[in-house]
mmCIF file of C-alpha atoms in Angstrom:
data_model
loop_
_atom_site.group_PDB
_atom_site.id
_atom_site.type_symbol
_atom_site.label_atom_id
_atom_site.label_comp_id
_atom_site.label_asym_id
_atom_site.label_seq_id
_atom_site.Cartn_x
_atom_site.Cartn_y
_atom_site.Cartn_z
ATOM 1 C CA MET A 63 -0.203 14.387 -2.564
ATOM 2 C CA VAL A 64 2.915 16.472 -2.838
ATOM 3 C CA ALA A 65 5.908 15.744 -5.039
ATOM 4 C CA SER A 66 9.177 17.521 -5.643
ATOM 5 C CA GLU A 67 10.261 18.652 -9.078
ATOM 6 C CA GLY A 68 12.273 15.575 -9.983
ATOM 7 C CA PHE A 69 14.463 12.625 -8.916
ATOM 8 C CA ARG A 70 17.391 15.017 -8.057
ATOM 9 C CA ALA A 71 18.830 15.381 -4.552
ATOM 10 C CA GLY A 72 19.353 19.089 -5.108
ATOM 11 C CA PRO A 73 20.500 21.702 -7.591
ATOM 12 C CA GLY A 74 23.652 20.555 -9.418
ATOM 13 C CA PRO A 75 25.905 21.962 -12.011
ATOM 14 C CA VAL A 76 24.090 22.914 -15.239
ATOM 15 C CA GLY A 77 25.100 20.708 -18.209
ATOM 16 C CA VAL A 78 23.863 18.523 -21.040
ATOM 17 C CA VAL A 79 22.278 15.383 -19.781
ATOM 18 C CA PRO A 80 21.242 12.916 -22.468
ATOM 19 C CA SER A 81 17.841 11.275 -21.986
ATOM 20 C CA GLU A 82 17.355 7.590 -22.245
ATOM 21 C CA PRO A 83 14.930 6.331 -24.914
ATOM 22 C CA GLY A 84 11.421 5.475 -23.809
ATOM 23 C CA GLY A 85 10.572 8.800 -22.169
ATOM 24 C CA LEU A 86 7.151 10.501 -22.280
ATOM 25 C CA LEU A 87 7.933 12.335 -25.539
ATOM 26 C CA ASP A 88 8.938 9.049 -27.118
ATOM 27 C CA VAL A 89 5.729 7.404 -25.962
ATOM 28 C CA LEU A 90 3.706 10.286 -27.413
ATOM 29 C CA SER A 91 5.802 10.367 -30.596
ATOM 30 C CA VAL A 92 5.158 14.075 -31.036
ATOM 31 C CA ALA A 93 5.268 15.135 -34.734
ATOM 32 C CA ALA A 94 6.270 18.600 -36.032
ATOM 33 C CA VAL A 95 5.096 20.139 -39.288
ATOM 34 C CA VAL A 96 5.811 23.743 -40.613
ATOM 35 C CA LEU A 97 3.707 25.407 -43.266
ATOM 36 C CA ASP A 98 4.494 28.598 -45.223
ATOM 37 C CA ALA A 99 2.040 31.529 -45.527
ATOM 38 C CA GLU A 100 0.285 29.769 -48.382
ATOM 39 C CA GLY A 101 -0.270 26.542 -46.460
ATOM 40 C CA ARG A 102 2.313 24.477 -48.173
ATOM 41 C CA ILE A 103 4.446 22.014 -46.192
ATOM 42 C CA THR A 104 8.075 23.280 -45.815
ATOM 43 C CA LEU A 105 9.330 21.108 -42.865
ATOM 44 C CA TRP A 106 8.330 17.525 -42.062
ATOM 45 C CA SER A 107 9.630 15.480 -39.076
ATOM 46 C CA PRO A 108 10.199 11.707 -38.973
ATOM 47 C CA GLN A 109 7.458 11.469 -36.376
ATOM 48 C CA ALA A 110 5.121 13.085 -38.871
ATOM 49 C CA GLN A 111 5.796 10.276 -41.235
ATOM 50 C CA ASP A 112 4.983 7.726 -38.503
ATOM 51 C CA LEU A 113 1.717 9.648 -37.639
ATOM 52 C CA PHE A 114 0.432 10.427 -41.122
ATOM 53 C CA GLY A 115 2.028 7.721 -43.152
ATOM 54 C CA CYS A 116 3.637 10.017 -45.748
ATOM 55 C CA SER A 117 7.426 10.312 -46.116
ATOM 56 C CA ALA A 118 9.141 13.721 -46.414
ATOM 57 C CA PRO A 119 9.512 13.654 -50.243
ATOM 58 C CA GLU A 120 5.774 12.790 -50.484
ATOM 59 C CA ALA A 121 4.706 15.687 -48.212
ATOM 60 C CA LEU A 122 7.140 18.581 -48.794
ATOM 61 C CA GLY A 123 5.788 21.321 -51.124
ATOM 62 C CA ARG A 124 2.224 20.110 -51.051
ATOM 63 C CA TYR A 125 -0.765 21.909 -49.495
ATOM 64 C CA ALA A 126 -1.413 20.388 -46.090
ATOM 65 C CA ALA A 127 -5.185 20.814 -46.413
ATOM 66 C CA LYS A 128 -5.416 18.727 -49.557
ATOM 67 C CA LEU A 129 -2.922 16.105 -48.303
ATOM 68 C CA LEU A 130 -4.174 15.526 -44.729
ATOM 69 C CA VAL A 131 -7.802 16.732 -44.552
ATOM 70 C CA ALA A 132 -11.034 15.219 -45.892
ATOM 71 C CA ASP A 133 -13.038 17.351 -48.296
ATOM 72 C CA GLU A 134 -15.824 18.138 -45.868
ATOM 73 C CA TYR A 135 -13.369 19.652 -43.399
ATOM 74 C CA VAL A 136 -11.212 21.721 -45.844
ATOM 75 C CA ASP A 137 -13.130 25.041 -45.402
ATOM 76 C CA LEU A 138 -12.957 24.730 -41.619
ATOM 77 C CA VAL A 139 -9.234 24.034 -41.745
ATOM 78 C CA LEU A 140 -8.581 27.046 -43.982
ATOM 79 C CA GLU A 141 -10.594 29.234 -41.689
ATOM 80 C CA LEU A 142 -8.488 28.155 -38.635
ATOM 81 C CA PHE A 143 -5.271 28.509 -40.509
ATOM 82 C CA ALA A 144 -6.092 32.026 -41.545
ATOM 83 C CA LYS A 145 -6.934 32.982 -37.944
ATOM 84 C CA VAL A 146 -3.606 31.660 -36.688
ATOM 85 C CA MET A 147 -1.604 33.360 -39.469
ATOM 86 C CA ALA A 148 -3.293 36.667 -38.745
ATOM 87 C CA GLY A 149 -2.047 36.641 -35.123
ATOM 88 C CA GLY A 150 -5.327 35.489 -33.589
ATOM 89 C CA GLY A 151 -3.458 33.240 -31.208
ATOM 90 C CA ALA A 152 -2.653 29.524 -31.080
ATOM 91 C CA TRP A 153 -5.291 26.853 -31.758
ATOM 92 C CA ALA A 154 -5.434 23.602 -29.855
ATOM 93 C CA GLY A 155 -7.830 20.672 -30.290
ATOM 94 C CA VAL A 156 -8.576 17.333 -31.868
ATOM 95 C CA PHE A 157 -9.063 17.092 -35.635
ATOM 96 C CA PRO A 158 -9.805 14.162 -37.920
ATOM 97 C CA VAL A 159 -6.829 13.593 -40.267
ATOM 98 C CA ARG A 160 -6.701 11.405 -43.385
ATOM 99 C CA HIS A 161 -3.886 8.761 -43.192
ATOM 100 C CA LYS A 162 -1.976 7.570 -46.283
ATOM 101 C CA ASP A 163 -3.752 4.218 -46.066
ATOM 102 C CA GLY A 164 -7.115 5.923 -46.516
ATOM 103 C CA SER A 165 -8.276 5.667 -42.863
ATOM 104 C CA THR A 166 -9.266 8.630 -40.662
ATOM 105 C CA ARG A 167 -7.563 9.156 -37.379
ATOM 106 C CA LEU A 168 -8.133 11.652 -34.551
ATOM 107 C CA VAL A 169 -5.034 13.730 -33.996
ATOM 108 C CA GLU A 170 -4.354 16.241 -31.145
ATOM 109 C CA PHE A 171 -2.963 19.512 -32.513
ATOM 110 C CA ARG A 172 -1.242 22.570 -31.160
ATOM 111 C CA ASN A 173 -0.864 25.201 -33.962
ATOM 112 C CA MET A 174 0.930 28.542 -33.536
ATOM 113 C CA ARG A 175 2.477 31.330 -35.700
ATOM 114 C CA LEU A 176 6.226 31.623 -36.293
ATOM 115 C CA LEU A 177 8.262 34.603 -37.635
ATOM 116 C CA ASP A 178 11.608 34.432 -39.280
ATOM 117 C CA GLU A 179 14.335 37.176 -39.344
ATOM 118 C CA HIS A 180 12.935 38.646 -42.573
ATOM 119 C CA GLY A 181 9.498 39.016 -41.286
ATOM 120 C CA GLY A 182 8.203 35.861 -43.029
ATOM 121 C CA VAL A 183 5.254 34.103 -41.405
ATOM 122 C CA TYR A 184 4.998 30.394 -40.873
ATOM 123 C CA ALA A 185 2.701 28.060 -39.006
ATOM 124 C CA LEU A 186 3.940 25.325 -36.694
ATOM 125 C CA GLY A 187 1.794 22.353 -35.980
ATOM 126 C CA ILE A 188 2.671 19.895 -33.204
ATOM 127 C CA ALA A 189 0.635 16.835 -33.316
ATOM 128 C CA CYS A 190 0.255 13.332 -31.697
ATOM 129 C CA ASP A 191 -2.217 10.443 -31.796
ATOM 130 C CA GLU A 192 -5.297 11.353 -29.765
ATOM 131 C CA ALA A 193 -5.821 7.756 -28.447
ATOM 132 C CA VAL A 194 -2.187 7.554 -27.181
ATOM 133 C CA LEU A 195 -2.410 10.999 -25.533
ATOM 134 C CA ARG A 196 -5.673 10.105 -23.804
ATOM 135 C CA GLY A 197 -4.246 6.739 -22.585
ATOM 136 C CA VAL A 198 -1.260 8.587 -21.047
ATOM 137 C CA GLU A 199 -3.527 11.148 -19.424
ATOM 138 C CA ARG A 200 -5.744 8.399 -18.026
ATOM 139 C CA ASP A 201 -2.844 6.429 -16.621
ATOM 140 C CA LEU A 202 -1.435 9.554 -15.013
ATOM 141 C CA ALA A 203 -4.717 10.472 -13.513
ATOM 142 C CA LEU A 204 -5.302 7.002 -12.101
ATOM 143 C CA SER A 205 -1.686 6.934 -10.706
ATOM 144 C CA VAL A 206 -2.209 10.259 -8.981
ATOM 145 C CA ARG A 207 -5.586 9.297 -7.582
ATOM 146 C CA LEU A 208 -4.391 5.893 -6.450
ATOM 147 C CA VAL A 209 -1.422 7.383 -4.605
ATOM 148 C CA ALA A 210 -3.288 10.324 -3.163
ATOM 149 C CA GLN A 211 -6.338 8.283 -1.931
ATOM 150 C CA SER A 212 -4.509 5.147 -0.834
ATOM 151 C CA PRO A 213 -5.062 4.021 2.768
ATOM 152 C CA LEU A 214 -1.381 3.037 2.728
ATOM 153 C CA GLY A 215 1.450 5.397 3.379
ATOM 154 C CA LEU A 216 3.241 5.739 0.045
ATOM 155 C CA ALA A 217 6.475 7.634 -0.841
ATOM 156 C CA VAL A 218 9.029 7.679 -3.613
ATOM 157 C CA LEU A 219 12.730 8.364 -2.881
ATOM 158 C CA ASP A 220 15.529 9.076 -5.404
ATOM 159 C CA THR A 221 18.745 7.183 -5.624
ATOM 160 C CA ASP A 222 20.192 9.294 -2.794
ATOM 161 C CA LEU A 223 17.255 8.258 -0.545
ATOM 162 C CA ARG A 224 15.732 11.693 -0.547
ATOM 163 C CA TYR A 225 11.893 11.995 -0.576
ATOM 164 C CA VAL A 226 10.420 13.214 -3.906
ATOM 165 C CA LEU A 227 6.787 12.217 -3.339
ATOM 166 C CA VAL A 228 4.737 11.671 -0.192
ATOM 167 C CA ASN A 229 0.983 10.880 -0.007
ATOM 168 C CA PRO A 230 -1.411 12.277 2.696
ATOM 169 C CA THR A 231 -1.600 8.989 4.508
ATOM 170 C CA LEU A 232 2.188 8.911 5.115
ATOM 171 C CA GLU A 233 2.014 12.504 6.303
ATOM 172 C CA ARG A 234 -0.455 11.415 8.953
ATOM 173 C CA ILE A 235 1.554 8.217 9.876
ATOM 174 C CA ASN A 236 4.796 10.123 10.331
ATOM 175 C CA GLY A 237 3.214 13.189 11.850
ATOM 176 C CA LEU A 238 5.019 15.453 9.427
ATOM 177 C CA PRO A 239 3.746 17.544 6.460
ATOM 178 C CA ALA A 240 4.995 16.799 3.020
ATOM 179 C CA GLU A 241 7.220 19.846 3.086
ATOM 180 C CA LYS A 242 9.194 18.343 5.971
ATOM 181 C CA HIS A 243 9.829 15.251 3.836
ATOM 182 C CA LEU A 244 10.613 16.444 0.353
ATOM 183 C CA GLY A 245 14.322 16.892 -0.395
ATOM 184 C CA HIS A 246 15.311 15.295 2.954
ATOM 185 C CA THR A 247 16.698 11.875 3.597
ATOM 186 C CA VAL A 248 15.096 9.399 5.975
ATOM 187 C CA ARG A 249 17.675 10.218 8.628
ATOM 188 C CA GLU A 250 16.895 13.907 8.434
ATOM 189 C CA ALA A 251 13.103 13.665 8.194
ATOM 190 C CA LEU A 252 12.540 10.764 10.668
ATOM 191 C CA PRO A 253 15.262 10.870 13.440
ATOM 192 C CA PHE A 254 12.907 9.143 15.855
ATOM 193 C CA LEU A 255 13.258 5.801 13.968
ATOM 194 C CA ASP A 256 16.276 3.437 13.623
ATOM 195 C CA THR A 257 17.306 5.107 10.367
ATOM 196 C CA GLU A 258 20.536 3.126 10.023
ATOM 197 C CA VAL A 259 18.599 -0.144 9.569
ATOM 198 C CA ILE A 260 16.023 1.513 7.333
ATOM 199 C CA GLU A 261 18.546 3.122 5.004
ATOM 200 C CA ALA A 262 20.632 -0.043 4.844
ATOM 201 C CA SER A 263 17.544 -1.996 3.755
ATOM 202 C CA MET A 264 16.655 0.632 1.114
ATOM 203 C CA ARG A 265 20.208 0.613 -0.331
ATOM 204 C CA GLN A 266 20.072 -3.110 -0.479
ATOM 205 C CA VAL A 267 16.883 -2.943 -2.554
ATOM 206 C CA LEU A 268 18.477 -0.323 -4.820
ATOM 207 C CA GLU A 269 21.531 -2.491 -5.476
ATOM 208 C CA THR A 270 19.877 -5.904 -5.808
ATOM 209 C CA GLY A 271 16.375 -5.023 -7.114
ATOM 210 C CA VAL A 272 14.873 -7.580 -4.640
ATOM 211 C CA PRO A 273 11.912 -6.112 -2.709
ATOM 212 C CA LEU A 274 11.877 -6.266 1.064
ATOM 213 C CA LEU A 275 8.441 -6.789 2.597
ATOM 214 C CA ASP A 276 7.089 -6.303 6.142
ATOM 215 C CA GLN A 277 10.091 -4.564 7.672
ATOM 216 C CA PHE A 278 9.061 -3.759 11.272
ATOM 217 C CA ALA A 279 9.996 -0.525 13.037
ATOM 218 C CA ILE A 280 9.098 1.050 16.400
ATOM 219 C CA GLY A 281 9.371 4.717 17.351
ATOM 220 C CA ARG A 282 7.600 7.875 18.333
ATOM 221 C CA THR A 283 6.309 10.574 16.025
ATOM 222 C CA PRO A 284 6.340 14.365 16.471
ATOM 223 C CA ALA A 285 2.533 14.242 16.531
ATOM 224 C CA ASP A 286 2.516 11.780 19.458
ATOM 225 C CA PRO A 287 5.925 11.888 21.190
ATOM 226 C CA TYR A 288 4.894 10.164 24.422
ATOM 227 C CA ARG A 289 3.746 6.812 23.070
ATOM 228 C CA ASP A 290 5.446 4.122 20.974
ATOM 229 C CA HIS A 291 4.090 3.464 17.480
ATOM 230 C CA ALA A 292 4.810 0.490 15.213
ATOM 231 C CA TRP A 293 4.975 0.395 11.456
ATOM 232 C CA SER A 294 5.340 -2.255 8.805
ATOM 233 C CA GLY A 295 7.113 -1.125 5.649
ATOM 234 C CA SER A 296 7.886 -2.616 2.245
ATOM 235 C CA TYR A 297 10.464 -1.353 -0.274
ATOM 236 C CA TYR A 298 10.875 -1.962 -3.969
ATOM 237 C CA ARG A 299 12.982 -0.437 -6.672
ATOM 238 C CA LEU A 300 11.686 1.824 -9.394
ATOM 239 C CA GLU A 301 13.050 1.748 -13.031
ATOM 240 C CA ASP A 302 12.186 3.685 -16.109
ATOM 241 C CA PRO A 303 11.098 2.052 -19.439
ATOM 242 C CA GLY A 304 14.801 1.763 -20.349
ATOM 243 C CA GLY A 305 15.715 -0.124 -17.191
ATOM 244 C CA ARG A 306 17.534 2.766 -15.550
ATOM 245 C CA VAL A 307 17.131 2.802 -11.749
ATOM 246 C CA ILE A 308 15.353 6.070 -10.775
ATOM 247 C CA GLY A 309 14.674 5.501 -7.094
ATOM 248 C CA ILE A 310 12.823 3.445 -4.577
ATOM 249 C CA ALA A 311 9.167 3.283 -3.588
ATOM 250 C CA LEU A 312 7.943 2.382 -0.052
ATOM 251 C CA ALA A 313 4.584 1.438 1.396
ATOM 252 C CA VAL A 314 3.975 1.852 5.112
ATOM 253 C CA VAL A 315 1.202 0.499 7.316
ATOM 254 C CA ASP A 316 0.585 1.610 10.898
ATOM 255 C CA VAL A 317 0.364 -1.580 12.982
ATOM 256 C CA THR A 318 0.385 0.084 16.425
ATOM 257 C CA GLY A 319 -2.838 -1.568 17.455
ATOM 258 C CA ARG A 320 -1.627 -4.990 16.369
ATOM 259 C CA HIS A 321 1.651 -4.502 18.124
ATOM 260 C CA ARG A 322 0.040 -3.496 21.404
ATOM 261 C CA ALA A 323 -2.339 -6.428 21.246
ATOM 262 C CA ALA A 324 0.617 -8.844 20.721
ATOM 263 C CA THR A 325 2.396 -7.260 23.604
ATOM 264 C CA GLU A 326 -0.581 -7.700 25.877
ATOM 265 C CA ALA A 327 -1.019 -11.315 24.742
ATOM 266 C CA ALA A 328 2.614 -12.010 25.491
ATOM 267 C CA GLU A 329 2.262 -10.455 28.905
ATOM 268 C CA ALA A 330 -0.812 -12.583 29.587
ATOM 269 C CA ARG A 331 1.058 -15.699 28.565
ATOM 270 C CA ARG A 332 3.923 -14.793 30.872
ATOM 271 C CA ARG A 333 1.572 -14.356 33.749
ATOM 272 C CA LEU A 334 -0.148 -17.673 33.013
ATOM 273 C CA VAL A 335 3.224 -19.414 32.993
ATOM 274 C CA ALA A 336 4.090 -17.766 36.302
ATOM 275 C CA ALA A 337 0.792 -18.856 37.770
ATOM 276 C CA GLY A 338 1.441 -22.434 36.652
ATOM 277 C CA ARG A 339 4.809 -22.441 38.256
ATOM 278 C CA HIS A 340 3.291 -21.079 41.440
ATOM 279 C CA LEU A 341 0.670 -23.863 41.433
ATOM 280 C CA LEU A 342 3.319 -26.508 40.876
ATOM 281 C CA GLY A 343 5.387 -24.940 43.597
ATOM 282 C CA ASN A 344 9.138 -24.476 43.688
ATOM 283 C CA ARG A 345 9.709 -26.673 46.756
ATOM 284 C CA SER A 346 10.074 -30.509 46.794
ATOM 285 C CA GLY A 347 6.907 -32.398 47.555
ATOM 286 C CA GLY A 348 7.030 -35.522 45.466
ATOM 287 C CA THR A 349 3.729 -36.872 44.166
ATOM 288 C CA GLN A 350 1.761 -34.903 46.721
ATOM 289 C CA VAL A 351 2.494 -31.605 45.042
ATOM 290 C CA HIS A 352 1.552 -33.042 41.643
ATOM 291 C CA ARG A 353 -1.644 -34.360 43.162
ATOM 292 C CA ARG A 354 -2.561 -30.988 44.694
ATOM 293 C CA TRP A 355 -1.901 -28.563 41.854
ATOM 294 C CA PRO A 356 -4.561 -29.960 39.422
ATOM 295 C CA ARG A 357 -7.109 -29.407 42.184
ATOM 296 C CA ARG A 358 -5.949 -25.850 42.620
ATOM 297 C CA LEU A 359 -5.953 -25.133 38.913
ATOM 298 C CA GLY A 360 -9.367 -26.838 38.516
ATOM 299 C CA ALA A 361 -10.682 -24.663 41.318
ATOM 300 C CA VAL A 362 -9.413 -21.515 39.581
ATOM 301 C CA MET A 363 -10.874 -22.605 36.228
ATOM 302 C CA THR A 364 -14.198 -23.523 37.916
ATOM 303 C CA ARG A 365 -14.507 -20.161 39.511
ATOM 304 C CA THR A 366 -13.692 -18.500 36.156
ATOM 305 C CA GLY A 367 -16.157 -20.713 34.334
ATOM 306 C CA LEU A 368 -18.878 -19.913 36.883
ATOM 307 C CA ARG A 369 -18.275 -16.162 36.558
ATOM 308 C CA GLN A 370 -18.590 -16.392 32.814
ATOM 309 C CA PHE A 371 -21.723 -18.491 33.097
ATOM 310 C CA ARG A 372 -23.276 -15.984 35.444
ATOM 311 C CA ARG A 373 -22.445 -13.175 33.070
ATOM 312 C CA GLN A 374 -24.084 -15.015 30.179
ATOM 313 C CA ASP A 375 -27.086 -16.125 32.303
ATOM 314 C CA SER A 376 -27.727 -12.552 33.372
ATOM 315 C CA ARG A 377 -28.344 -11.612 29.730
ATOM 316 C CA GLY A 378 -31.460 -13.828 29.727
ATOM 317 C CA PRO A 379 -32.214 -17.168 28.093
ATOM 318 C CA THR A 380 -30.891 -17.829 24.675
ATOM 319 C CA GLU A 381 -33.277 -19.401 22.173
ATOM 320 C CA VAL A 382 -31.858 -21.878 19.696
ATOM 321 C CA PRO A 383 -33.953 -22.458 16.527
ATOM 322 C CA GLY A 384 -35.416 -26.010 16.458
ATOM 323 C CA LEU A 385 -34.473 -26.785 20.079
ATOM 324 C CA ALA A 386 -38.064 -26.951 21.188
ATOM 325 C CA ASP A 387 -38.676 -29.760 18.748
ATOM 326 C CA HIS A 388 -36.091 -31.966 20.422
ATOM 327 C CA PRO A 389 -36.503 -32.668 24.153
ATOM 328 C CA PRO A 390 -33.327 -32.610 26.116
ATOM 329 C CA ALA A 391 -31.451 -35.876 26.774
ATOM 330 C CA PRO A 392 -31.534 -37.079 30.376
ATOM 331 C CA VAL A 393 -28.619 -35.845 32.390
ATOM 332 C CA PRO A 394 -26.813 -38.696 34.322
ATOM 333 C CA GLY A 395 -26.259 -38.230 37.987
ATOM 334 C CA PRO A 396 -22.952 -37.321 39.520
ATOM 335 C CA ARG A 397 -20.145 -39.766 39.130
ATOM 336 C CA TRP A 398 -17.721 -39.701 42.004
ATOM 337 C CA PRO A 399 -14.140 -40.707 41.239
ATOM 338 C CA ALA A 400 -12.669 -43.751 42.934
ATOM 339 C CA CYS A 401 -11.087 -42.981 46.217
ATOM 340 C CA PRO A 402 -7.349 -43.304 46.131
ATOM 341 C CA ILE A 403 -7.208 -44.276 49.681
ATOM 342 C CA ARG A 404 -7.081 -48.087 50.271
ATOM 343 C CA VAL A 405 -7.909 -48.065 54.036
ATOM 344 C CA ARG A 406 -11.231 -47.395 55.854
ATOM 345 C CA CYS A 407 -11.337 -43.742 56.944
ATOM 346 C CA PRO A 408 -13.806 -41.658 58.922
ATOM 347 C CA ARG A 409 -16.333 -39.695 56.929
ATOM 348 C CA ARG A 410 -15.352 -36.325 58.372
ATOM 349 C CA THR A 411 -11.596 -36.817 57.811
ATOM 350 C CA CYS A 412 -11.569 -38.157 54.211
ATOM 351 C CA ALA A 413 -12.272 -35.907 51.235
ATOM 352 C CA ALA A 414 -13.783 -38.915 49.469
ATOM 353 C CA ALA A 415 -15.908 -40.112 52.331
ATOM 354 C CA ARG A 416 -18.852 -40.868 50.079
ATOM 355 C CA CYS A 417 -17.004 -43.680 48.407
ATOM 356 C CA SER A 418 -15.539 -45.105 51.716
ATOM 357 C CA ARG A 419 -18.141 -47.847 51.704
ATOM 358 C CA ARG A 420 -16.665 -49.174 48.476
ATOM 359 C CA VAL A 421 -13.185 -49.458 50.059
ATOM 360 C CA ARG A 422 -12.423 -53.000 50.958
ATOM 361 C CA PRO A 423 -10.671 -53.692 54.267
ATOM 362 C CA ARG A 424 -7.435 -55.424 54.305
ATOM 363 C CA GLY A 425 -7.819 -59.155 53.962
ATOM 364 C CA GLY A 426 -10.167 -58.991 50.874
ATOM 365 C CA ARG A 427 -13.497 -59.176 52.737
#
């Protein structure tokens, strides 16, 4: 799965852009704490109060190890602190921290050394709740895997309808690598489709927020330019936690096989209708035509049924469980339909000669 750097159509003028609340840093609630060379707290952020439970007046000027660390971990903390202050590099990891309410919580730390203009040394600690961080990492990993391994073609477009994310399935469906999608509009990346209709549908979803499902499209891809392909796409709007519209997502399914089967079925129905009209005839014939065409259609159906029966019979007898325990019912003899002719007729000239003896002569005898 390949994604662009953000939901921007392209490089724009550099400026200050305020962020809406509810972003990733707000979710993590990253706390910042600064210690002097002796390990006393000199700076304390509001997020640190939320994370550790102590307000700034309660924390400033106190030794961090005594305030936040249990007695059994104090020596380890002092050793790590001395290593960072000596320039041994930053330290990152999870450490148990004592909360103001007396409970112990796991906190993810990033510790590094700072220098001021006078050569003074300080330690900066950036921290967040370990459970929250792992939850965000898990959700991100699941999202990435779900998109990358999905059998559906998935993509994300920004508000200018430019691709910012494409999964491998959509690359195969469109016959284009991700690099040919990212940063391009639908019209630029997929000129072989009816892009006016597709972009109009996407803009409708962006404006109204109402998803559109099963939008049908037919076209040819660069990977297979000589055959028509069919796709079914669904569009829905994406919003950030603050409700700001950030783009549109689409899911695409290749329905070429289904489309071809439907086309063949429609062609078969058309041929059947044409055959029925041929059997009925286009000329006038009164009731004689209507009496003839069922016989013709029956003959066709009979020949078809016989062919199917012969194909099945050539495969050998079919055994049905329990059939041997029940003898077959007697099959009645042939029943000949009543002859529609009401006059005596010769055997060789009447199609229903076998029932001519049942025809009564005029006069009722």
